[in-house]
Tab-separated table of C-alpha atoms in Angstrom:
chain	number	residue	atom	x	y	z
A	1	UNK	CA	87.410	63.446	-53.606
A	2	UNK	CA	85.984	64.767	-57.133
A	3	UNK	CA	89.261	66.537	-57.826
A	4	UNK	CA	91.260	63.405	-56.988
A	5	UNK	CA	89.095	61.316	-59.253
A	6	UNK	CA	89.635	63.832	-62.073
A	7	UNK	CA	93.341	63.730	-61.505
A	8	UNK	CA	93.544	59.950	-61.462
A	9	UNK	CA	91.562	59.740	-64.659
A	10	UNK	CA	93.027	62.655	-66.727
A	11	UNK	CA	96.803	62.141	-65.633
A	12	UNK	CA	96.392	58.464	-65.809
A	13	UNK	CA	95.177	58.663	-69.433
A	14	UNK	CA	97.973	61.092	-70.301
A	15	UNK	CA	100.776	59.222	-68.739
A	16	UNK	CA	99.416	55.927	-70.245
A	17	UNK	CA	99.284	57.530	-73.721
A	18	UNK	CA	102.754	59.003	-73.381
A	19	UNK	CA	104.263	55.620	-72.471
A	20	UNK	CA	102.335	53.820	-75.148
A	21	UNK	CA	103.799	56.171	-77.801
A	22	UNK	CA	107.253	55.420	-76.337
A	23	UNK	CA	106.339	51.744	-77.019
A	24	UNK	CA	106.192	51.040	-73.256
A	25	UNK	CA	103.116	49.370	-71.506
A	26	UNK	CA	100.558	52.059	-70.594
A	27	UNK	CA	100.417	50.374	-67.333
A	28	UNK	CA	103.793	51.763	-66.324
A	29	UNK	CA	102.474	55.302	-67.014
A	30	UNK	CA	99.402	54.574	-64.769
A	31	UNK	CA	101.784	53.373	-62.064
A	32	UNK	CA	103.939	56.399	-62.435
A	33	UNK	CA	100.844	58.609	-62.148
A	34	UNK	CA	100.005	57.091	-58.771
A	35	UNK	CA	103.502	57.523	-57.574
A	36	UNK	CA	103.640	61.168	-58.538
A	37	UNK	CA	100.183	62.089	-57.203
A	38	UNK	CA	100.382	59.777	-54.097
A	39	UNK	CA	101.120	60.720	-50.413
A	40	UNK	CA	104.880	60.005	-50.924
A	41	UNK	CA	105.440	62.497	-53.643
A	42	UNK	CA	103.145	65.524	-54.560
A	43	UNK	CA	100.394	64.442	-52.118
A	44	UNK	CA	97.558	65.519	-54.487
A	45	UNK	CA	95.113	62.725	-53.738
A	46	UNK	CA	92.366	63.337	-51.099
A	47	UNK	CA	92.865	61.162	-47.965
A	48	UNK	CA	89.311	60.116	-48.248
A	49	UNK	CA	89.932	58.325	-51.632
A	50	UNK	CA	93.050	56.763	-50.259
A	51	UNK	CA	91.228	55.432	-47.195
A	52	UNK	CA	88.969	53.412	-49.734
A	53	UNK	CA	91.775	52.550	-52.064
A	54	UNK	CA	91.739	48.832	-51.217
A	55	UNK	CA	88.012	48.616	-51.936
A	56	UNK	CA	88.339	50.489	-55.370
A	57	UNK	CA	91.232	48.230	-56.298
A	58	UNK	CA	89.065	45.334	-55.506
A	59	UNK	CA	86.188	46.663	-57.592
A	60	UNK	CA	88.660	46.908	-60.548
A	61	UNK	CA	89.778	43.331	-59.999
A	62	UNK	CA	85.988	42.179	-59.851
A	63	UNK	CA	85.420	43.712	-63.130
A	64	UNK	CA	88.416	42.123	-64.993
A	65	UNK	CA	87.686	38.728	-63.320
A	66	UNK	CA	84.000	38.871	-64.442
A	67	UNK	CA	85.246	39.632	-67.972
A	68	UNK	CA	87.651	36.738	-67.799
A	69	UNK	CA	85.015	34.321	-66.779
A	70	UNK	CA	82.710	35.469	-69.514
A	71	UNK	CA	85.353	34.782	-72.071
A	72	UNK	CA	86.849	31.650	-70.682
A	73	UNK	CA	85.652	28.470	-72.326
A	74	UNK	CA	85.923	25.569	-70.049
A	75	UNK	CA	86.459	23.072	-72.770
A	76	UNK	CA	89.707	24.843	-73.662
A	77	UNK	CA	90.953	24.308	-70.102
A	78	UNK	CA	89.920	20.610	-70.314
A	79	UNK	CA	92.171	20.216	-73.349
A	80	UNK	CA	95.141	21.658	-71.253
A	81	UNK	CA	94.519	19.436	-68.289
A	82	UNK	CA	97.311	18.606	-65.724
A	83	UNK	CA	99.345	21.861	-66.520
A	84	UNK	CA	96.299	24.068	-65.650
A	85	UNK	CA	96.353	22.597	-62.116
A	86	UNK	CA	100.108	22.680	-61.598
A	87	UNK	CA	100.211	26.323	-62.756
A	88	UNK	CA	97.931	27.200	-59.796
A	89	UNK	CA	100.677	26.455	-57.180
A	90	UNK	CA	103.984	25.092	-58.493
A	91	UNK	CA	105.440	28.328	-59.734
A	92	UNK	CA	104.624	30.113	-56.445
A	93	UNK	CA	106.105	27.314	-54.373
A	94	UNK	CA	109.348	27.570	-56.385
A	95	UNK	CA	109.478	31.209	-55.892
A	96	UNK	CA	108.944	30.983	-52.200
A	97	UNK	CA	111.664	28.336	-51.902
A	98	UNK	CA	113.998	30.687	-53.881
A	99	UNK	CA	113.239	33.505	-51.445
A	100	UNK	CA	113.885	31.230	-48.319
A	101	UNK	CA	117.134	30.110	-49.872
A	102	UNK	CA	118.446	33.565	-51.056
A	103	UNK	CA	117.028	36.335	-48.938
A	104	UNK	CA	118.780	35.372	-45.619
A	105	UNK	CA	122.125	35.466	-47.565
A	106	UNK	CA	121.487	38.729	-49.523
A	107	UNK	CA	119.364	40.689	-46.982
A	108	UNK	CA	120.570	39.120	-43.685
A	109	UNK	CA	116.988	38.209	-42.497
A	110	UNK	CA	115.792	34.934	-40.841
A	111	UNK	CA	114.442	31.957	-42.741
A	112	UNK	CA	110.980	32.711	-41.298
A	113	UNK	CA	111.111	36.298	-42.359
A	114	UNK	CA	112.231	35.244	-45.761
A	115	UNK	CA	109.127	32.896	-45.906
A	116	UNK	CA	106.849	35.876	-45.071
A	117	UNK	CA	108.528	37.921	-47.725
A	118	UNK	CA	108.233	35.063	-50.253
A	119	UNK	CA	104.537	34.843	-49.560
A	120	UNK	CA	104.154	38.460	-50.212
A	121	UNK	CA	106.189	38.550	-53.462
A	122	UNK	CA	105.127	35.145	-54.917
A	123	UNK	CA	101.531	36.120	-55.910
A	124	UNK	CA	101.154	36.819	-59.649
A	125	UNK	CA	98.863	39.699	-60.714
A	126	UNK	CA	95.646	38.789	-62.369
A	127	UNK	CA	95.057	42.500	-62.977
A	128	UNK	CA	98.135	42.633	-65.248
A	129	UNK	CA	97.861	39.212	-66.837
A	130	UNK	CA	94.057	38.822	-67.382
A	131	UNK	CA	93.723	41.835	-69.786
A	132	UNK	CA	96.807	40.826	-71.685
A	133	UNK	CA	95.489	37.323	-72.122
A	134	UNK	CA	92.040	38.509	-73.145
A	135	UNK	CA	93.734	40.585	-75.815
A	136	UNK	CA	95.571	37.560	-77.116
A	137	UNK	CA	92.254	35.597	-77.270
A	138	UNK	CA	90.663	38.355	-79.200
A	139	UNK	CA	93.577	38.447	-81.615
A	140	UNK	CA	93.753	34.789	-81.874
A	141	UNK	CA	97.354	34.146	-80.606
A	142	UNK	CA	98.020	30.906	-78.704
A	143	UNK	CA	94.405	29.880	-78.619
A	144	UNK	CA	94.955	26.659	-80.687
A	145	UNK	CA	96.689	25.231	-77.594
A	146	UNK	CA	94.658	27.404	-75.089
A	147	UNK	CA	97.740	29.193	-73.800
A	148	UNK	CA	95.976	32.431	-72.738
A	149	UNK	CA	93.389	30.432	-71.009
A	150	UNK	CA	95.904	28.320	-69.141
A	151	UNK	CA	97.822	31.524	-67.871
A	152	UNK	CA	94.593	33.365	-67.059
A	153	UNK	CA	93.110	30.471	-65.051
A	154	UNK	CA	96.310	29.777	-63.240
A	155	UNK	CA	96.772	33.439	-62.225
A	156	UNK	CA	93.388	33.520	-60.617
A	157	UNK	CA	93.973	30.424	-58.440
A	158	UNK	CA	97.569	31.384	-57.701
A	159	UNK	CA	96.525	34.335	-55.556
A	160	UNK	CA	94.336	32.263	-53.276
A	161	UNK	CA	97.030	29.698	-52.659
A	162	UNK	CA	99.779	32.284	-51.840
A	163	UNK	CA	97.526	34.317	-49.531
A	164	UNK	CA	96.704	31.338	-47.391
A	165	UNK	CA	100.521	30.638	-47.079
A	166	UNK	CA	100.959	34.293	-46.090
A	167	UNK	CA	98.465	33.973	-43.409
A	168	UNK	CA	100.193	30.794	-42.100
A	169	UNK	CA	103.651	32.338	-42.247
A	170	UNK	CA	102.733	35.642	-40.419
A	171	UNK	CA	100.965	33.545	-37.666
A	172	UNK	CA	104.213	31.517	-37.241
A	173	UNK	CA	106.200	34.897	-36.986
A	174	UNK	CA	103.823	36.360	-34.383
A	175	UNK	CA	104.395	33.103	-32.390
A	176	UNK	CA	100.916	31.470	-33.047
A	177	UNK	CA	100.617	27.829	-33.902
A	178	UNK	CA	99.829	26.658	-37.508
A	179	UNK	CA	98.087	23.378	-37.820
A	180	UNK	CA	97.372	21.205	-40.800
A	181	UNK	CA	93.921	22.647	-40.967
A	182	UNK	CA	95.456	26.014	-42.052
A	183	UNK	CA	96.931	24.374	-45.144
A	184	UNK	CA	93.693	22.306	-45.751
A	185	UNK	CA	92.046	25.638	-46.202
A	186	UNK	CA	93.629	26.099	-49.558
A	187	UNK	CA	91.772	23.487	-51.546
A	188	UNK	CA	88.612	23.933	-49.613
A	189	UNK	CA	88.671	27.772	-50.386
A	190	UNK	CA	89.253	27.003	-54.122
A	191	UNK	CA	86.700	24.332	-54.523
A	192	UNK	CA	83.992	26.094	-52.422
A	193	UNK	CA	84.642	29.304	-54.421
A	194	UNK	CA	84.259	27.433	-57.758
A	195	UNK	CA	81.065	25.638	-56.600
A	196	UNK	CA	79.528	28.791	-55.124
A	197	UNK	CA	80.257	30.641	-58.382
A	198	UNK	CA	78.744	27.810	-60.542
A	199	UNK	CA	75.429	27.681	-58.518
A	200	UNK	CA	75.274	31.494	-58.691
A	201	UNK	CA	75.956	31.447	-62.395
A	202	UNK	CA	73.292	28.643	-63.054
A	203	UNK	CA	70.689	30.837	-61.180
A	204	UNK	CA	71.491	34.011	-63.012
A	205	UNK	CA	71.459	32.070	-66.351
A	206	UNK	CA	67.808	30.939	-65.639
A	207	UNK	CA	66.887	34.457	-64.442
A	208	UNK	CA	68.224	35.973	-67.693
A	209	UNK	CA	66.485	33.386	-69.865
A	210	UNK	CA	63.121	33.907	-68.187
A	211	UNK	CA	63.066	37.647	-67.754
A	212	UNK	CA	63.800	39.889	-70.674
A	213	UNK	CA	66.052	42.806	-69.681
A	214	UNK	CA	68.640	45.165	-71.156
A	215	UNK	CA	72.185	44.102	-71.091
A	216	UNK	CA	73.073	47.208	-69.026
A	217	UNK	CA	70.665	45.852	-66.323
A	218	UNK	CA	72.421	42.541	-66.477
A	219	UNK	CA	75.830	44.157	-65.953
A	220	UNK	CA	74.420	45.833	-62.804
A	221	UNK	CA	73.028	42.593	-61.489
A	222	UNK	CA	76.369	40.736	-62.148
A	223	UNK	CA	78.353	43.396	-60.502
A	224	UNK	CA	76.054	43.489	-57.473
A	225	UNK	CA	76.102	39.680	-57.090
A	226	UNK	CA	79.876	39.767	-57.375
A	227	UNK	CA	80.138	42.305	-54.606
A	228	UNK	CA	78.029	40.015	-52.388
A	229	UNK	CA	80.162	36.915	-53.220
A	230	UNK	CA	83.307	38.760	-52.165
A	231	UNK	CA	81.468	40.208	-49.073
A	232	UNK	CA	80.517	36.638	-48.243
A	233	UNK	CA	84.171	35.621	-48.157
A	234	UNK	CA	84.985	38.445	-45.770
A	235	UNK	CA	81.997	37.478	-43.504
A	236	UNK	CA	83.052	33.856	-43.392
A	237	UNK	CA	86.732	34.525	-42.814
A	238	UNK	CA	87.861	32.545	-39.747
A	239	UNK	CA	84.644	30.420	-39.855
A	240	UNK	CA	84.607	28.758	-43.302
A	241	UNK	CA	87.164	29.274	-46.157
A	242	UNK	CA	85.723	30.263	-49.568
A	243	UNK	CA	87.303	32.397	-52.352
A	244	UNK	CA	84.939	35.109	-53.425
A	245	UNK	CA	87.088	36.198	-56.473
A	246	UNK	CA	87.167	32.564	-57.651
A	247	UNK	CA	83.394	32.439	-57.303
A	248	UNK	CA	83.062	35.636	-59.385
A	249	UNK	CA	85.159	34.177	-62.210
A	250	UNK	CA	83.461	30.678	-62.229
A	251	UNK	CA	80.069	32.484	-62.251
A	252	UNK	CA	81.139	34.147	-65.500
A	253	UNK	CA	82.390	30.783	-66.887
A	254	UNK	CA	79.100	29.177	-66.205
A	255	UNK	CA	77.085	31.911	-67.746
A	256	UNK	CA	79.292	31.831	-70.767
A	257	UNK	CA	78.552	28.099	-71.049
A	258	UNK	CA	74.889	28.500	-70.628
A	259	UNK	CA	74.088	31.763	-72.411
A	260	UNK	CA	77.057	32.159	-74.998
A	261	UNK	CA	75.534	34.923	-77.036
A	262	UNK	CA	74.422	36.978	-73.869
A	263	UNK	CA	77.864	36.393	-72.336
A	264	UNK	CA	79.567	37.708	-75.558
A	265	UNK	CA	77.469	40.868	-75.399
A	266	UNK	CA	78.135	41.355	-71.525
A	267	UNK	CA	81.846	40.827	-72.144
A	268	UNK	CA	81.821	43.882	-74.447
A	269	UNK	CA	80.038	45.869	-71.685
A	270	UNK	CA	82.725	44.891	-69.106
A	271	UNK	CA	85.431	45.736	-71.658
A	272	UNK	CA	84.261	49.289	-71.738
A	273	UNK	CA	83.882	49.417	-67.952
A	274	UNK	CA	87.600	48.084	-67.677
A	275	UNK	CA	88.894	51.301	-69.346
A	276	UNK	CA	88.072	53.310	-66.189
A	277	UNK	CA	88.688	50.513	-63.741
A	278	UNK	CA	92.232	49.864	-65.072
A	279	UNK	CA	93.045	53.542	-64.495
A	280	UNK	CA	91.716	53.434	-61.029
A	281	UNK	CA	93.491	50.176	-60.166
A	282	UNK	CA	96.973	51.049	-61.315
A	283	UNK	CA	97.007	54.618	-60.274
A	284	UNK	CA	95.986	53.639	-56.715
A	285	UNK	CA	98.457	50.879	-56.773
A	286	UNK	CA	101.187	53.387	-57.614
A	287	UNK	CA	99.868	55.638	-54.862
A	288	UNK	CA	100.828	52.939	-52.280
A	289	UNK	CA	104.481	52.910	-53.417
A	290	UNK	CA	106.901	54.622	-51.048
A	291	UNK	CA	110.003	55.396	-53.076
A	292	UNK	CA	111.996	55.967	-50.066
A	293	UNK	CA	111.556	52.384	-49.008
A	294	UNK	CA	112.401	51.247	-52.495
A	295	UNK	CA	115.419	53.302	-52.740
A	296	UNK	CA	116.761	52.238	-49.263
A	297	UNK	CA	116.882	48.524	-50.358
A	298	UNK	CA	119.757	48.952	-52.673
A	299	UNK	CA	120.938	46.505	-55.309
A	300	UNK	CA	120.653	43.487	-53.129
A	301	UNK	CA	116.899	43.634	-53.001
A	302	UNK	CA	116.607	44.197	-56.765
A	303	UNK	CA	118.955	41.284	-57.433
A	304	UNK	CA	116.936	39.149	-55.162
A	305	UNK	CA	113.651	39.909	-57.043
A	306	UNK	CA	115.307	38.874	-60.431
A	307	UNK	CA	116.744	35.688	-58.852
A	308	UNK	CA	113.443	34.472	-57.417
A	309	UNK	CA	111.726	35.254	-60.679
A	310	UNK	CA	114.073	32.743	-62.279
A	311	UNK	CA	112.856	30.179	-59.542
A	312	UNK	CA	109.115	31.115	-60.577
A	313	UNK	CA	109.966	30.597	-64.326
A	314	UNK	CA	111.485	27.248	-63.514
A	315	UNK	CA	108.239	26.309	-61.769
A	316	UNK	CA	106.347	27.282	-64.931
A	317	UNK	CA	108.746	25.218	-67.051
A	318	UNK	CA	108.356	22.140	-64.956
A	319	UNK	CA	104.531	22.487	-64.945
A	320	UNK	CA	104.418	22.527	-68.700
A	321	UNK	CA	106.572	19.331	-69.178
A	322	UNK	CA	105.010	16.624	-71.316
A	323	UNK	CA	102.688	19.025	-73.009
A	324	UNK	CA	102.402	19.720	-76.771
A	325	UNK	CA	103.791	23.271	-76.311
A	326	UNK	CA	106.862	24.206	-78.214
A	327	UNK	CA	109.944	25.667	-76.703
A	328	UNK	CA	108.951	29.170	-77.720
A	329	UNK	CA	105.434	28.792	-76.197
A	330	UNK	CA	106.788	27.575	-72.901
A	331	UNK	CA	109.208	30.393	-72.797
A	332	UNK	CA	106.282	32.765	-73.421
A	333	UNK	CA	104.280	31.199	-70.555
A	334	UNK	CA	107.441	31.583	-68.429
A	335	UNK	CA	107.609	35.366	-69.255
A	336	UNK	CA	103.774	35.967	-69.009
A	337	UNK	CA	103.705	34.547	-65.464
A	338	UNK	CA	106.039	37.103	-63.847
A	339	UNK	CA	103.932	40.323	-63.317
A	340	UNK	CA	103.023	41.297	-59.793
A	341	UNK	CA	100.924	44.298	-58.499
A	342	UNK	CA	97.658	43.932	-56.753
A	343	UNK	CA	98.482	41.475	-53.997
A	344	UNK	CA	101.762	43.008	-53.254
A	345	UNK	CA	100.054	46.409	-52.873
A	346	UNK	CA	97.293	44.915	-50.683
A	347	UNK	CA	99.509	42.905	-48.232
A	348	UNK	CA	103.052	44.334	-48.566
A	349	UNK	CA	102.405	46.641	-45.452
A	350	UNK	CA	100.664	43.987	-43.358
A	351	UNK	CA	103.791	42.564	-41.657
A	352	UNK	CA	104.823	46.212	-40.772
A	353	UNK	CA	101.317	46.872	-39.262
A	354	UNK	CA	101.644	43.533	-37.281
A	355	UNK	CA	104.763	44.961	-35.725
A	356	UNK	CA	107.044	42.103	-37.238
A	357	UNK	CA	110.731	42.754	-37.298
A	358	UNK	CA	110.795	42.117	-41.065
A	359	UNK	CA	108.099	44.628	-41.764
A	360	UNK	CA	110.123	47.383	-43.320
A	361	UNK	CA	112.188	45.226	-45.649
A	362	UNK	CA	109.175	43.119	-46.749
A	363	UNK	CA	107.426	46.312	-47.617
A	364	UNK	CA	110.451	47.537	-49.485
A	365	UNK	CA	110.670	44.297	-51.479
A	366	UNK	CA	107.027	44.205	-52.147
A	367	UNK	CA	107.160	47.786	-53.672
A	368	UNK	CA	110.185	46.936	-55.782
A	369	UNK	CA	108.599	43.794	-57.055
A	370	UNK	CA	105.629	46.019	-58.234
A	371	UNK	CA	107.870	48.639	-59.864
A	372	UNK	CA	110.071	45.972	-61.708
A	373	UNK	CA	107.739	43.071	-62.637
A	374	UNK	CA	104.429	44.810	-63.422
A	375	UNK	CA	105.768	46.958	-66.304
A	376	UNK	CA	108.584	44.343	-67.332
A	377	UNK	CA	106.128	41.500	-67.432
A	378	UNK	CA	103.575	43.584	-69.463
A	379	UNK	CA	106.331	44.737	-71.794
A	380	UNK	CA	107.675	41.208	-72.335
A	381	UNK	CA	104.209	39.971	-73.328
A	382	UNK	CA	103.579	42.794	-75.780
A	383	UNK	CA	106.974	42.445	-77.244
A	384	UNK	CA	106.983	38.670	-77.722
A	385	UNK	CA	103.578	37.272	-78.293
A	386	UNK	CA	103.827	37.532	-82.140
A	387	UNK	CA	107.198	36.003	-82.070
A	388	UNK	CA	106.567	33.180	-79.800
A	389	UNK	CA	102.967	32.239	-80.273
A	390	UNK	CA	101.146	30.969	-83.389
A	391	UNK	CA	97.975	32.664	-84.612
A	392	UNK	CA	94.730	30.649	-84.558
A	393	UNK	CA	94.737	28.016	-87.541
A	394	UNK	CA	91.103	28.945	-88.391
A	395	UNK	CA	92.088	32.638	-88.794
A	396	UNK	CA	95.296	31.738	-90.747
A	397	UNK	CA	93.129	29.701	-93.137
A	398	UNK	CA	90.688	32.507	-93.664
A	399	UNK	CA	93.628	34.736	-94.354
A	400	UNK	CA	95.049	32.419	-96.936
A	401	UNK	CA	91.634	32.017	-98.586
A	402	UNK	CA	91.166	35.814	-98.779
């Protein structure tokens, strides 16, 4: 396992640096590292590390969501209002609808199989989006209108919504009944996750206020509590719906509200942790990619992915109607809300493992969606943010005075 970890970090850094020099997202280099080192190419990664790949990817996701929460000002989201709520589910619904309309014609599958495929592909990737939005917040782009905060919050809730739909559609495909209670789990899971995180954040805020401790110790406490919140979700699965990842993010948000200066210092600590976690996440996502499946799908699957992305972008556009955002800013939001990676890597193979007839084609399209949208979305964000977003007015004023 130690050799595998060394290969992940060294090769991931090397490939990421090479792609960065080529003016391509380093993320693409990390994905390619995983594909090359993974079991479907050179097979250089130890099976023991691949067996815990899902847990390691979840660890990286916890780190970036904690960092997001510590940087997310709830007042900024209040300023955005209605669009922040709509972004949580409207774009995903549009993308699933596009898949149901187009996949039977392009791939010759049933409507139910297309719905399962849509629920796999429709989830946006916080692991790609959140670091990019945090970068924009640090640079002051789009923050006047809370654009990075809007996209970041929407991406975090979007996954919960889509995963519940995925569970319902796969149940139907297996011949099991799906009740109204299944869909009622979506808002319950979101609300309970937020409330659980707020209560936990309030308790930790008081603990940090009363007991003097180093920031490094606080980081360990936050990580440990986050692991417990996610473990609680798994323990309660099938009994009571609660989103552990949303609890992690809302815990960070409440800490930022209660202990602003401490949250700012902790955010810097998590930024440093993210350097290694990012490599681990995307190299291991790349290692799940089976190029044979990807190549077997052909042009029809690639065309399908681009067409359903248009449906998603339309959903984003409609969510942002009657806002103060300019056309350029809305177009940026449409581009920034396209990357996919973590959810597709996590659940893309589940229909195949269930023995569903659509298993192979769902896995193929999931793999292709990662290969196409993760680097493309990251590249579009990097390429367009200076042209489509305005820099924070306070910073512009400081520059003019200087």
